[in-house]
Amino acid sequence: MAIYLCVRSLNARVDMNILSDISRVIAPLLAIYGVFRAVDLINRDATPYLWMWREETGLFWLEIALLVVGPVVLLNLEKVRITPLYLYWTCAMIVAGFVTKPAERLRHRIAGQFGDLLHTKWTEFAATLATIAAAVVAFAMP
């Protein structure tokens, strides 16, 4: 994702073979991350929580969908690996998956310290998205 933004802002060219090769390595690493998450849940006897209808469970499934399932499926498609725009949006999905985990932890920490007083989770996501947007704007400036 950062390479795409750098290439666009600097008017440089990047060999798609390099990005395609990197994407072949990223897909198995994300799958391994998913296996580690599953083993961790099993070892902590936390698997019953996966099926409870709670906000935290929804964030966990969102993280797994954006960080593991979606990217692994997409990065195994040849069309995604050779098309810069598809590769960019797949990487954006991975970043979005990474963003969900810290936001979930931050929400637990704030709710644990202050109770329901600061239960406005949308502000945490807004702050994270504002930071990412600022980085994108910085790269997009000529």
Short mmCIF file of N, CA, C and O in Angstrom, two decimals:
data_model
loop_
_atom_site.label_atom_id
_atom_site.label_comp_id
_atom_site.label_asym_id
_atom_site.label_seq_id
_atom_site.Cartn_x
_atom_site.Cartn_y
_atom_site.Cartn_z
N MET A 1 0.83 -1.17 0.00
CA MET A 1 0.00 0.00 0.00
C MET A 1 0.88 1.25 0.00
O MET A 1 0.64 2.18 -0.76
N ALA A 2 1.89 1.25 0.86
CA ALA A 2 2.79 2.40 0.93
C ALA A 2 3.57 2.55 -0.38
O ALA A 2 3.80 3.67 -0.84
N ILE A 3 3.93 1.42 -0.98
CA ILE A 3 4.66 1.47 -2.24
C ILE A 3 3.78 2.10 -3.32
O ILE A 3 4.22 2.94 -4.10
N TYR A 4 2.51 1.71 -3.35
CA TYR A 4 1.59 2.26 -4.35
C TYR A 4 1.47 3.78 -4.18
O TYR A 4 1.51 4.52 -5.16
N LEU A 5 1.33 4.25 -2.95
CA LEU A 5 1.21 5.68 -2.71
C LEU A 5 2.51 6.41 -3.05
O LEU A 5 2.47 7.52 -3.60
N CYS A 6 3.65 5.81 -2.75
CA CYS A 6 4.93 6.43 -3.10
C CYS A 6 5.10 6.52 -4.61
O CYS A 6 5.55 7.53 -5.14
N VAL A 7 4.76 5.45 -5.28
CA VAL A 7 4.88 5.42 -6.74
C VAL A 7 3.99 6.50 -7.35
O VAL A 7 4.39 7.22 -8.27
N ARG A 8 2.77 6.61 -6.85
CA ARG A 8 1.84 7.59 -7.38
C ARG A 8 2.30 9.03 -7.12
O ARG A 8 2.20 9.89 -7.98
N SER A 9 2.81 9.29 -5.92
CA SER A 9 3.19 10.66 -5.59
C SER A 9 4.53 11.05 -6.21
O SER A 9 4.76 12.22 -6.51
N LEU A 10 5.42 10.09 -6.43
CA LEU A 10 6.75 10.39 -6.98
C LEU A 10 6.84 10.14 -8.48
O LEU A 10 7.89 10.35 -9.08
N ASN A 11 5.77 9.67 -9.08
CA ASN A 11 5.75 9.33 -10.51
C ASN A 11 6.88 8.37 -10.87
O ASN A 11 7.54 8.53 -11.89
N ALA A 12 7.09 7.39 -10.03
CA ALA A 12 8.13 6.38 -10.26
C ALA A 12 7.45 5.10 -10.75
O ALA A 12 6.23 4.97 -10.75
N ARG A 13 8.26 4.16 -11.17
CA ARG A 13 7.73 2.87 -11.62
C ARG A 13 8.29 1.78 -10.71
O ARG A 13 9.44 1.82 -10.34
N VAL A 14 7.43 0.81 -10.43
CA VAL A 14 7.84 -0.34 -9.63
C VAL A 14 7.54 -1.59 -10.44
O VAL A 14 6.50 -1.69 -11.09
N ASP A 15 8.44 -2.51 -10.40
CA ASP A 15 8.26 -3.77 -11.11
C ASP A 15 7.17 -4.59 -10.42
O ASP A 15 7.26 -4.93 -9.25
N MET A 16 6.10 -4.88 -11.14
CA MET A 16 4.99 -5.64 -10.57
C MET A 16 5.38 -7.05 -10.18
O MET A 16 4.74 -7.67 -9.34
N ASN A 17 6.46 -7.57 -10.79
CA ASN A 17 6.93 -8.91 -10.41
C ASN A 17 7.36 -8.94 -8.95
O ASN A 17 7.14 -9.92 -8.25
N ILE A 18 7.97 -7.85 -8.50
CA ILE A 18 8.40 -7.77 -7.10
C ILE A 18 7.18 -7.77 -6.18
O ILE A 18 7.13 -8.50 -5.19
N LEU A 19 6.20 -6.94 -6.51
CA LEU A 19 4.99 -6.88 -5.68
C LEU A 19 4.23 -8.20 -5.71
O LEU A 19 3.68 -8.63 -4.69
N SER A 20 4.21 -8.85 -6.85
CA SER A 20 3.55 -10.15 -6.96
C SER A 20 4.25 -11.18 -6.09
O SER A 20 3.60 -11.98 -5.41
N ASP A 21 5.58 -11.17 -6.11
CA ASP A 21 6.34 -12.11 -5.27
C ASP A 21 6.11 -11.84 -3.79
O ASP A 21 5.97 -12.78 -2.99
N ILE A 22 6.05 -10.58 -3.41
CA ILE A 22 5.80 -10.24 -2.01
C ILE A 22 4.41 -10.71 -1.60
O ILE A 22 4.23 -11.23 -0.49
N SER A 23 3.44 -10.56 -2.48
CA SER A 23 2.08 -10.98 -2.15
C SER A 23 2.00 -12.50 -1.98
O SER A 23 1.19 -12.99 -1.19
N ARG A 24 2.83 -13.23 -2.69
CA ARG A 24 2.86 -14.70 -2.52
C ARG A 24 3.39 -15.07 -1.14
O ARG A 24 3.01 -16.12 -0.60
N VAL A 25 4.24 -14.23 -0.57
CA VAL A 25 4.80 -14.50 0.76
C VAL A 25 3.81 -14.05 1.85
O VAL A 25 3.68 -14.70 2.89
N ILE A 26 3.11 -12.95 1.61
CA ILE A 26 2.21 -12.39 2.61
C ILE A 26 1.03 -13.32 2.88
O ILE A 26 0.61 -13.49 4.03
N ALA A 27 0.48 -13.93 1.86
CA ALA A 27 -0.71 -14.79 2.02
C ALA A 27 -0.46 -15.93 3.02
O ALA A 27 -1.26 -16.10 3.95
N PRO A 28 0.62 -16.70 2.90
CA PRO A 28 0.84 -17.76 3.90
C PRO A 28 1.12 -17.21 5.30
O PRO A 28 0.72 -17.82 6.29
N LEU A 29 1.78 -16.05 5.38
CA LEU A 29 2.03 -15.47 6.69
C LEU A 29 0.73 -15.07 7.38
O LEU A 29 0.58 -15.27 8.59
N LEU A 30 -0.20 -14.53 6.62
CA LEU A 30 -1.50 -14.19 7.21
C LEU A 30 -2.26 -15.45 7.61
O LEU A 30 -2.95 -15.46 8.64
N ALA A 31 -2.14 -16.50 6.83
CA ALA A 31 -2.78 -17.77 7.19
C ALA A 31 -2.18 -18.32 8.48
O ALA A 31 -2.91 -18.82 9.36
N ILE A 32 -0.88 -18.22 8.62
CA ILE A 32 -0.21 -18.67 9.86
C ILE A 32 -0.69 -17.84 11.04
O ILE A 32 -0.94 -18.37 12.13
N TYR A 33 -0.85 -16.53 10.83
CA TYR A 33 -1.39 -15.68 11.89
C TYR A 33 -2.77 -16.16 12.31
O TYR A 33 -3.09 -16.23 13.51
N GLY A 34 -3.61 -16.50 11.34
CA GLY A 34 -4.95 -17.02 11.65
C GLY A 34 -4.89 -18.32 12.44
O GLY A 34 -5.67 -18.52 13.38
N VAL A 35 -3.95 -19.19 12.10
CA VAL A 35 -3.79 -20.45 12.84
C VAL A 35 -3.35 -20.14 14.27
O VAL A 35 -3.87 -20.74 15.24
N PHE A 36 -2.40 -19.22 14.45
CA PHE A 36 -1.96 -18.84 15.79
C PHE A 36 -3.10 -18.27 16.62
O PHE A 36 -3.23 -18.56 17.81
N ARG A 37 -3.96 -17.45 15.99
CA ARG A 37 -5.11 -16.90 16.72
C ARG A 37 -6.05 -18.03 17.16
O ARG A 37 -6.57 -18.02 18.26
N ALA A 38 -6.27 -19.00 16.27
CA ALA A 38 -7.15 -20.13 16.60
C ALA A 38 -6.56 -20.97 17.73
O ALA A 38 -7.28 -21.33 18.68
N VAL A 39 -5.27 -21.26 17.66
CA VAL A 39 -4.62 -22.05 18.71
C VAL A 39 -4.67 -21.30 20.04
O VAL A 39 -4.91 -21.90 21.10
N ASP A 40 -4.47 -19.99 19.99
CA ASP A 40 -4.53 -19.19 21.21
C ASP A 40 -5.93 -19.25 21.83
O ASP A 40 -6.06 -19.41 23.06
N LEU A 41 -6.96 -19.15 21.01
CA LEU A 41 -8.32 -19.23 21.54
C LEU A 41 -8.60 -20.61 22.15
O LEU A 41 -9.26 -20.71 23.19
N ILE A 42 -8.11 -21.64 21.50
CA ILE A 42 -8.31 -23.00 22.01
C ILE A 42 -7.56 -23.19 23.33
O ILE A 42 -8.11 -23.73 24.30
N ASN A 43 -6.31 -22.73 23.41
CA ASN A 43 -5.52 -22.88 24.62
C ASN A 43 -6.10 -22.10 25.80
O ASN A 43 -5.94 -22.49 26.95
N ARG A 44 -6.75 -21.00 25.53
CA ARG A 44 -7.35 -20.19 26.60
C ARG A 44 -8.79 -20.61 26.91
O ARG A 44 -9.45 -19.98 27.72
N ASP A 45 -9.26 -21.66 26.27
CA ASP A 45 -10.64 -22.11 26.41
C ASP A 45 -11.63 -20.97 26.16
O ASP A 45 -12.63 -20.82 26.86
N ALA A 46 -11.35 -20.18 25.13
CA ALA A 46 -12.18 -19.02 24.80
C ALA A 46 -13.06 -19.25 23.59
O ALA A 46 -13.73 -18.31 23.14
N THR A 47 -13.10 -20.45 23.07
CA THR A 47 -13.90 -20.70 21.87
C THR A 47 -15.40 -20.49 22.08
O THR A 47 -16.09 -20.11 21.13
N PRO A 48 -15.96 -20.70 23.28
CA PRO A 48 -17.40 -20.41 23.44
C PRO A 48 -17.74 -18.94 23.20
O PRO A 48 -18.85 -18.62 22.78
N TYR A 49 -16.79 -18.04 23.42
CA TYR A 49 -17.03 -16.61 23.21
C TYR A 49 -17.17 -16.25 21.73
O TYR A 49 -17.68 -15.19 21.41
N LEU A 50 -16.70 -17.13 20.86
CA LEU A 50 -16.78 -16.85 19.42
C LEU A 50 -18.22 -16.83 18.91
O LEU A 50 -18.49 -16.27 17.86
N TRP A 51 -19.12 -17.43 19.64
CA TRP A 51 -20.49 -17.56 19.16
C TRP A 51 -21.47 -16.72 19.97
O TRP A 51 -22.67 -16.80 19.75
N MET A 52 -20.95 -15.92 20.91
CA MET A 52 -21.82 -15.03 21.67
C MET A 52 -22.09 -13.76 20.87
O MET A 52 -21.21 -13.26 20.18
N TRP A 53 -23.30 -13.26 20.97
CA TRP A 53 -23.69 -12.06 20.24
C TRP A 53 -23.27 -10.85 21.07
O TRP A 53 -24.02 -10.33 21.88
N ARG A 54 -22.00 -10.40 20.86
CA ARG A 54 -21.47 -9.25 21.59
C ARG A 54 -20.67 -8.40 20.62
O ARG A 54 -20.25 -8.86 19.56
N GLU A 55 -20.44 -7.18 21.02
CA GLU A 55 -19.68 -6.25 20.18
C GLU A 55 -18.25 -6.74 19.98
O GLU A 55 -17.69 -6.65 18.88
N GLU A 56 -17.66 -7.25 21.03
CA GLU A 56 -16.28 -7.74 20.95
C GLU A 56 -16.16 -8.91 19.98
O GLU A 56 -15.18 -9.03 19.25
N THR A 57 -17.16 -9.78 19.98
CA THR A 57 -17.15 -10.91 19.05
C THR A 57 -17.25 -10.43 17.62
O THR A 57 -16.55 -10.94 16.73
N GLY A 58 -18.08 -9.43 17.40
CA GLY A 58 -18.18 -8.86 16.05
C GLY A 58 -16.87 -8.25 15.58
O GLY A 58 -16.47 -8.42 14.43
N LEU A 59 -16.18 -7.55 16.49
CA LEU A 59 -14.88 -6.97 16.12
C LEU A 59 -13.85 -8.06 15.84
O LEU A 59 -13.01 -7.91 14.95
N PHE A 60 -13.90 -9.14 16.61
CA PHE A 60 -12.98 -10.25 16.36
C PHE A 60 -13.21 -10.84 14.97
O PHE A 60 -12.26 -11.04 14.20
N TRP A 61 -14.49 -11.11 14.62
CA TRP A 61 -14.79 -11.68 13.31
C TRP A 61 -14.46 -10.70 12.19
O TRP A 61 -14.02 -11.12 11.11
N LEU A 62 -14.65 -9.40 12.44
CA LEU A 62 -14.26 -8.39 11.45
C LEU A 62 -12.75 -8.42 11.23
O LEU A 62 -12.27 -8.37 10.10
N GLU A 63 -12.00 -8.52 12.32
CA GLU A 63 -10.54 -8.61 12.21
C GLU A 63 -10.13 -9.84 11.40
O GLU A 63 -9.30 -9.74 10.50
N ILE A 64 -10.72 -10.98 11.71
CA ILE A 64 -10.37 -12.22 11.01
C ILE A 64 -10.76 -12.13 9.53
O ILE A 64 -10.01 -12.55 8.65
N ALA A 65 -11.91 -11.54 9.24
CA ALA A 65 -12.35 -11.42 7.85
C ALA A 65 -11.44 -10.48 7.06
O ALA A 65 -11.07 -10.78 5.92
N LEU A 66 -11.09 -9.35 7.67
CA LEU A 66 -10.28 -8.36 6.96
C LEU A 66 -8.80 -8.70 6.93
O LEU A 66 -8.08 -8.32 6.01
N LEU A 67 -8.32 -9.38 7.95
CA LEU A 67 -6.89 -9.62 8.08
C LEU A 67 -6.46 -11.00 7.61
O LEU A 67 -5.32 -11.18 7.19
N VAL A 68 -7.36 -11.97 7.67
CA VAL A 68 -6.95 -13.34 7.33
C VAL A 68 -7.73 -13.88 6.13
O VAL A 68 -7.14 -14.12 5.07
N VAL A 69 -9.01 -14.04 6.27
CA VAL A 69 -9.79 -14.75 5.25
C VAL A 69 -9.79 -14.01 3.91
O VAL A 69 -9.42 -14.58 2.88
N GLY A 70 -10.22 -12.76 3.93
CA GLY A 70 -10.29 -11.99 2.68
C GLY A 70 -8.96 -11.88 1.96
O GLY A 70 -8.85 -12.24 0.77
N PRO A 71 -7.91 -11.40 2.63
CA PRO A 71 -6.62 -11.27 1.94
C PRO A 71 -6.02 -12.59 1.48
O PRO A 71 -5.43 -12.65 0.40
N VAL A 72 -6.17 -13.65 2.27
CA VAL A 72 -5.61 -14.94 1.85
C VAL A 72 -6.30 -15.42 0.58
O VAL A 72 -5.64 -15.88 -0.36
N VAL A 73 -7.61 -15.29 0.53
CA VAL A 73 -8.34 -15.70 -0.68
C VAL A 73 -7.93 -14.82 -1.86
O VAL A 73 -7.62 -15.32 -2.95
N LEU A 74 -7.93 -13.50 -1.65
CA LEU A 74 -7.63 -12.59 -2.75
C LEU A 74 -6.18 -12.71 -3.23
O LEU A 74 -5.92 -12.66 -4.44
N LEU A 75 -5.24 -12.85 -2.30
CA LEU A 75 -3.83 -12.93 -2.71
C LEU A 75 -3.48 -14.24 -3.39
O LEU A 75 -2.42 -14.37 -3.98
N ASN A 76 -4.36 -15.21 -3.31
CA ASN A 76 -4.14 -16.46 -4.04
C ASN A 76 -4.72 -16.42 -5.45
O ASN A 76 -4.59 -17.39 -6.19
N LEU A 77 -5.35 -15.31 -5.81
CA LEU A 77 -5.86 -15.13 -7.17
C LEU A 77 -4.81 -14.41 -8.01
O LEU A 77 -4.31 -13.34 -7.63
N GLU A 78 -4.48 -14.98 -9.13
CA GLU A 78 -3.46 -14.41 -10.01
C GLU A 78 -3.82 -13.00 -10.46
O GLU A 78 -2.96 -12.12 -10.53
N LYS A 79 -5.10 -12.78 -10.76
CA LYS A 79 -5.54 -11.46 -11.24
C LYS A 79 -5.28 -10.38 -10.20
O LYS A 79 -4.91 -9.26 -10.55
N VAL A 80 -5.46 -10.70 -8.93
CA VAL A 80 -5.20 -9.72 -7.86
C VAL A 80 -3.71 -9.45 -7.74
O VAL A 80 -3.30 -8.30 -7.57
N ARG A 81 -2.90 -10.50 -7.84
CA ARG A 81 -1.45 -10.33 -7.67
C ARG A 81 -0.81 -9.53 -8.80
O ARG A 81 0.22 -8.89 -8.58
N ILE A 82 -1.40 -9.52 -10.00
CA ILE A 82 -0.75 -8.82 -11.11
C ILE A 82 -1.38 -7.47 -11.43
O ILE A 82 -0.86 -6.73 -12.25
N THR A 83 -2.49 -7.14 -10.76
CA THR A 83 -3.16 -5.86 -11.01
C THR A 83 -2.87 -4.90 -9.86
O THR A 83 -3.24 -5.18 -8.72
N PRO A 84 -2.19 -3.78 -10.13
CA PRO A 84 -1.81 -2.87 -9.04
C PRO A 84 -2.99 -2.37 -8.21
O PRO A 84 -2.90 -2.31 -6.98
N LEU A 85 -4.10 -2.04 -8.84
CA LEU A 85 -5.24 -1.51 -8.09
C LEU A 85 -5.85 -2.58 -7.18
O LEU A 85 -6.18 -2.31 -6.03
N TYR A 86 -5.99 -3.80 -7.68
CA TYR A 86 -6.52 -4.89 -6.85
C TYR A 86 -5.58 -5.18 -5.69
O TYR A 86 -6.03 -5.43 -4.56
N LEU A 87 -4.30 -5.16 -5.98
CA LEU A 87 -3.31 -5.41 -4.93
C LEU A 87 -3.36 -4.30 -3.87
O LEU A 87 -3.26 -4.56 -2.68
N TYR A 88 -3.54 -3.07 -4.32
CA TYR A 88 -3.64 -1.93 -3.40
C TYR A 88 -4.84 -2.10 -2.46
O TYR A 88 -4.71 -1.94 -1.25
N TRP A 89 -6.01 -2.44 -3.01
CA TRP A 89 -7.20 -2.57 -2.17
C TRP A 89 -7.13 -3.79 -1.27
O TRP A 89 -7.67 -3.78 -0.16
N THR A 90 -6.44 -4.82 -1.70
CA THR A 90 -6.24 -5.97 -0.82
C THR A 90 -5.35 -5.59 0.35
O THR A 90 -5.61 -5.95 1.50
N CYS A 91 -4.31 -4.81 0.08
CA CYS A 91 -3.44 -4.33 1.16
C CYS A 91 -4.18 -3.38 2.08
O CYS A 91 -3.96 -3.38 3.29
N ALA A 92 -5.07 -2.57 1.52
CA ALA A 92 -5.89 -1.68 2.35
C ALA A 92 -6.78 -2.50 3.28
O ALA A 92 -7.01 -2.12 4.43
N MET A 93 -7.27 -3.64 2.79
CA MET A 93 -8.07 -4.53 3.62
C MET A 93 -7.25 -5.08 4.78
O MET A 93 -7.71 -5.15 5.92
N ILE A 94 -6.00 -5.43 4.51
CA ILE A 94 -5.11 -5.94 5.55
C ILE A 94 -4.87 -4.86 6.61
O ILE A 94 -4.93 -5.13 7.81
N VAL A 95 -4.62 -3.64 6.17
CA VAL A 95 -4.42 -2.54 7.11
C VAL A 95 -5.67 -2.32 7.95
O VAL A 95 -5.59 -2.11 9.16
N ALA A 96 -6.84 -2.39 7.33
CA ALA A 96 -8.09 -2.23 8.07
C ALA A 96 -8.24 -3.34 9.12
O ALA A 96 -8.74 -3.09 10.23
N GLY A 97 -7.80 -4.53 8.80
CA GLY A 97 -7.83 -5.63 9.77
C GLY A 97 -6.90 -5.37 10.94
O GLY A 97 -7.24 -5.65 12.09
N PHE A 98 -5.72 -4.81 10.65
CA PHE A 98 -4.81 -4.45 11.73
C PHE A 98 -5.37 -3.33 12.60
O PHE A 98 -5.12 -3.28 13.80
N VAL A 99 -6.13 -2.43 12.01
CA VAL A 99 -6.68 -1.30 12.75
C VAL A 99 -7.77 -1.76 13.72
O VAL A 99 -7.92 -1.19 14.79
N THR A 100 -8.51 -2.80 13.39
CA THR A 100 -9.60 -3.23 14.26
C THR A 100 -9.10 -3.77 15.59
O THR A 100 -9.75 -3.57 16.61
N LYS A 101 -7.94 -4.40 15.62
CA LYS A 101 -7.44 -4.99 16.87
C LYS A 101 -7.04 -3.93 17.89
O LYS A 101 -7.48 -4.00 19.04
N PRO A 102 -6.22 -2.94 17.55
CA PRO A 102 -5.90 -1.91 18.55
C PRO A 102 -7.12 -1.12 18.99
O PRO A 102 -7.23 -0.75 20.16
N ALA A 103 -8.05 -0.87 18.10
CA ALA A 103 -9.25 -0.13 18.48
C ALA A 103 -10.06 -0.94 19.49
O ALA A 103 -10.61 -0.39 20.45
N GLU A 104 -10.12 -2.26 19.30
CA GLU A 104 -10.84 -3.11 20.24
C GLU A 104 -10.16 -3.09 21.60
O GLU A 104 -10.81 -2.96 22.64
N ARG A 105 -8.84 -3.20 21.62
CA ARG A 105 -8.11 -3.17 22.89
C ARG A 105 -8.26 -1.83 23.59
O ARG A 105 -8.42 -1.77 24.80
N LEU A 106 -8.18 -0.76 22.83
CA LEU A 106 -8.32 0.57 23.41
C LEU A 106 -9.71 0.75 24.01
O LEU A 106 -9.86 1.30 25.10
N ARG A 107 -10.71 0.25 23.34
CA ARG A 107 -12.06 0.36 23.86
C ARG A 107 -12.21 -0.39 25.17
O ARG A 107 -12.82 0.08 26.12
N HIS A 108 -11.63 -1.58 25.26
CA HIS A 108 -11.68 -2.34 26.51
C HIS A 108 -10.96 -1.60 27.63
O HIS A 108 -11.43 -1.58 28.76
N ARG A 109 -9.83 -1.03 27.32
CA ARG A 109 -9.06 -0.32 28.34
C ARG A 109 -9.82 0.90 28.84
O ARG A 109 -9.90 1.14 30.04
N ILE A 110 -10.39 1.67 27.93
CA ILE A 110 -11.14 2.87 28.34
C ILE A 110 -12.40 2.47 29.11
O ILE A 110 -12.69 3.03 30.17
N ALA A 111 -13.12 1.48 28.61
CA ALA A 111 -14.34 1.05 29.30
C ALA A 111 -14.02 0.47 30.67
O ALA A 111 -14.78 0.65 31.62
N GLY A 112 -12.89 -0.21 30.78
CA GLY A 112 -12.50 -0.77 32.07
C GLY A 112 -12.14 0.30 33.08
O GLY A 112 -12.38 0.14 34.27
N GLN A 113 -11.57 1.39 32.63
CA GLN A 113 -11.16 2.44 33.56
C GLN A 113 -12.29 3.39 33.89
O GLN A 113 -12.42 3.85 35.01
N PHE A 114 -13.12 3.73 32.90
CA PHE A 114 -14.12 4.77 33.10
C PHE A 114 -15.55 4.27 32.99
O PHE A 114 -16.47 5.08 32.97
N GLY A 115 -15.75 2.99 32.86
CA GLY A 115 -17.10 2.46 32.74
C GLY A 115 -17.74 2.86 31.43
O GLY A 115 -17.09 2.97 30.41
N ASP A 116 -19.02 3.11 31.44
CA ASP A 116 -19.75 3.44 30.23
C ASP A 116 -19.65 4.92 29.86
O ASP A 116 -20.27 5.36 28.90
N LEU A 117 -18.92 5.70 30.64
CA LEU A 117 -18.81 7.12 30.38
C LEU A 117 -18.20 7.39 29.00
O LEU A 117 -18.65 8.28 28.28
N LEU A 118 -17.19 6.61 28.63
CA LEU A 118 -16.52 6.82 27.34
C LEU A 118 -16.79 5.65 26.39
O LEU A 118 -15.90 5.17 25.73
N HIS A 119 -18.01 5.22 26.30
CA HIS A 119 -18.34 4.06 25.48
C HIS A 119 -18.52 4.42 24.01
O HIS A 119 -19.03 3.63 23.23
N THR A 120 -18.06 5.58 23.59
CA THR A 120 -18.22 6.02 22.20
C THR A 120 -17.07 5.48 21.37
O THR A 120 -16.04 6.11 21.22
N LYS A 121 -17.25 4.29 20.86
CA LYS A 121 -16.19 3.63 20.10
C LYS A 121 -15.94 4.29 18.75
O LYS A 121 -14.86 4.20 18.20
N TRP A 122 -16.92 4.96 18.21
CA TRP A 122 -16.75 5.58 16.90
C TRP A 122 -15.63 6.61 16.92
O TRP A 122 -14.97 6.82 15.92
N THR A 123 -15.38 7.23 18.07
CA THR A 123 -14.31 8.23 18.14
C THR A 123 -12.94 7.59 18.01
O THR A 123 -12.03 8.19 17.46
N GLU A 124 -12.80 6.38 18.53
CA GLU A 124 -11.52 5.68 18.40
C GLU A 124 -11.23 5.36 16.94
O GLU A 124 -10.11 5.54 16.46
N PHE A 125 -12.25 4.88 16.24
CA PHE A 125 -12.07 4.60 14.82
C PHE A 125 -11.84 5.89 14.03
O PHE A 125 -11.05 5.91 13.10
N ALA A 126 -12.53 6.95 14.42
CA ALA A 126 -12.35 8.23 13.73
C ALA A 126 -10.92 8.73 13.90
O ALA A 126 -10.32 9.23 12.95
N ALA A 127 -10.37 8.60 15.09
CA ALA A 127 -8.99 9.04 15.33
C ALA A 127 -8.01 8.20 14.52
O ALA A 127 -7.05 8.73 13.93
N THR A 128 -8.23 6.90 14.46
CA THR A 128 -7.36 6.03 13.69
C THR A 128 -7.45 6.35 12.20
O THR A 128 -6.43 6.47 11.51
N LEU A 129 -8.67 6.51 11.70
CA LEU A 129 -8.85 6.84 10.29
C LEU A 129 -8.28 8.22 9.95
O LEU A 129 -7.73 8.41 8.86
N ALA A 130 -8.38 9.16 10.87
CA ALA A 130 -7.81 10.48 10.64
C ALA A 130 -6.28 10.40 10.52
O ALA A 130 -5.68 11.07 9.68
N THR A 131 -5.67 9.57 11.34
CA THR A 131 -4.22 9.39 11.25
C THR A 131 -3.82 8.77 9.92
O THR A 131 -2.87 9.21 9.27
N ILE A 132 -4.55 7.75 9.49
CA ILE A 132 -4.26 7.11 8.21
C ILE A 132 -4.50 8.09 7.06
O ILE A 132 -3.70 8.18 6.12
N ALA A 133 -5.59 8.86 7.15
CA ALA A 133 -5.89 9.85 6.11
C ALA A 133 -4.79 10.91 6.01
O ALA A 133 -4.41 11.33 4.92
N ALA A 134 -4.26 11.33 7.16
CA ALA A 134 -3.18 12.30 7.16
C ALA A 134 -1.94 11.73 6.47
O ALA A 134 -1.26 12.43 5.71
N ALA A 135 -1.66 10.46 6.69
CA ALA A 135 -0.51 9.83 6.03
C ALA A 135 -0.74 9.75 4.53
O ALA A 135 0.18 10.00 3.74
N VAL A 136 -1.95 9.40 4.11
CA VAL A 136 -2.26 9.32 2.68
C VAL A 136 -2.14 10.68 2.03
O VAL A 136 -1.57 10.83 0.94
N VAL A 137 -2.65 11.71 2.70
CA VAL A 137 -2.55 13.06 2.16
C VAL A 137 -1.09 13.49 2.06
O VAL A 137 -0.68 14.11 1.07
N ALA A 138 -0.29 13.13 3.06
CA ALA A 138 1.13 13.49 3.02
C ALA A 138 1.83 12.85 1.82
O ALA A 138 2.67 13.47 1.17
N PHE A 139 1.48 11.60 1.52
CA PHE A 139 2.10 10.93 0.37
C PHE A 139 1.54 11.44 -0.94
O PHE A 139 2.22 11.43 -1.97
N ALA A 140 0.30 11.88 -0.94
CA ALA A 140 -0.35 12.32 -2.18
C ALA A 140 0.06 13.73 -2.60
O ALA A 140 -0.16 14.11 -3.74
N MET A 141 0.65 14.47 -1.69
CA MET A 141 1.04 15.86 -2.03
C MET A 141 2.19 15.84 -3.03
O MET A 141 3.12 15.05 -2.90
N PRO A 142 2.15 16.73 -4.03
CA PRO A 142 3.22 16.73 -5.04
C PRO A 142 4.52 17.30 -4.50
O PRO A 142 4.63 17.97 -3.59
#
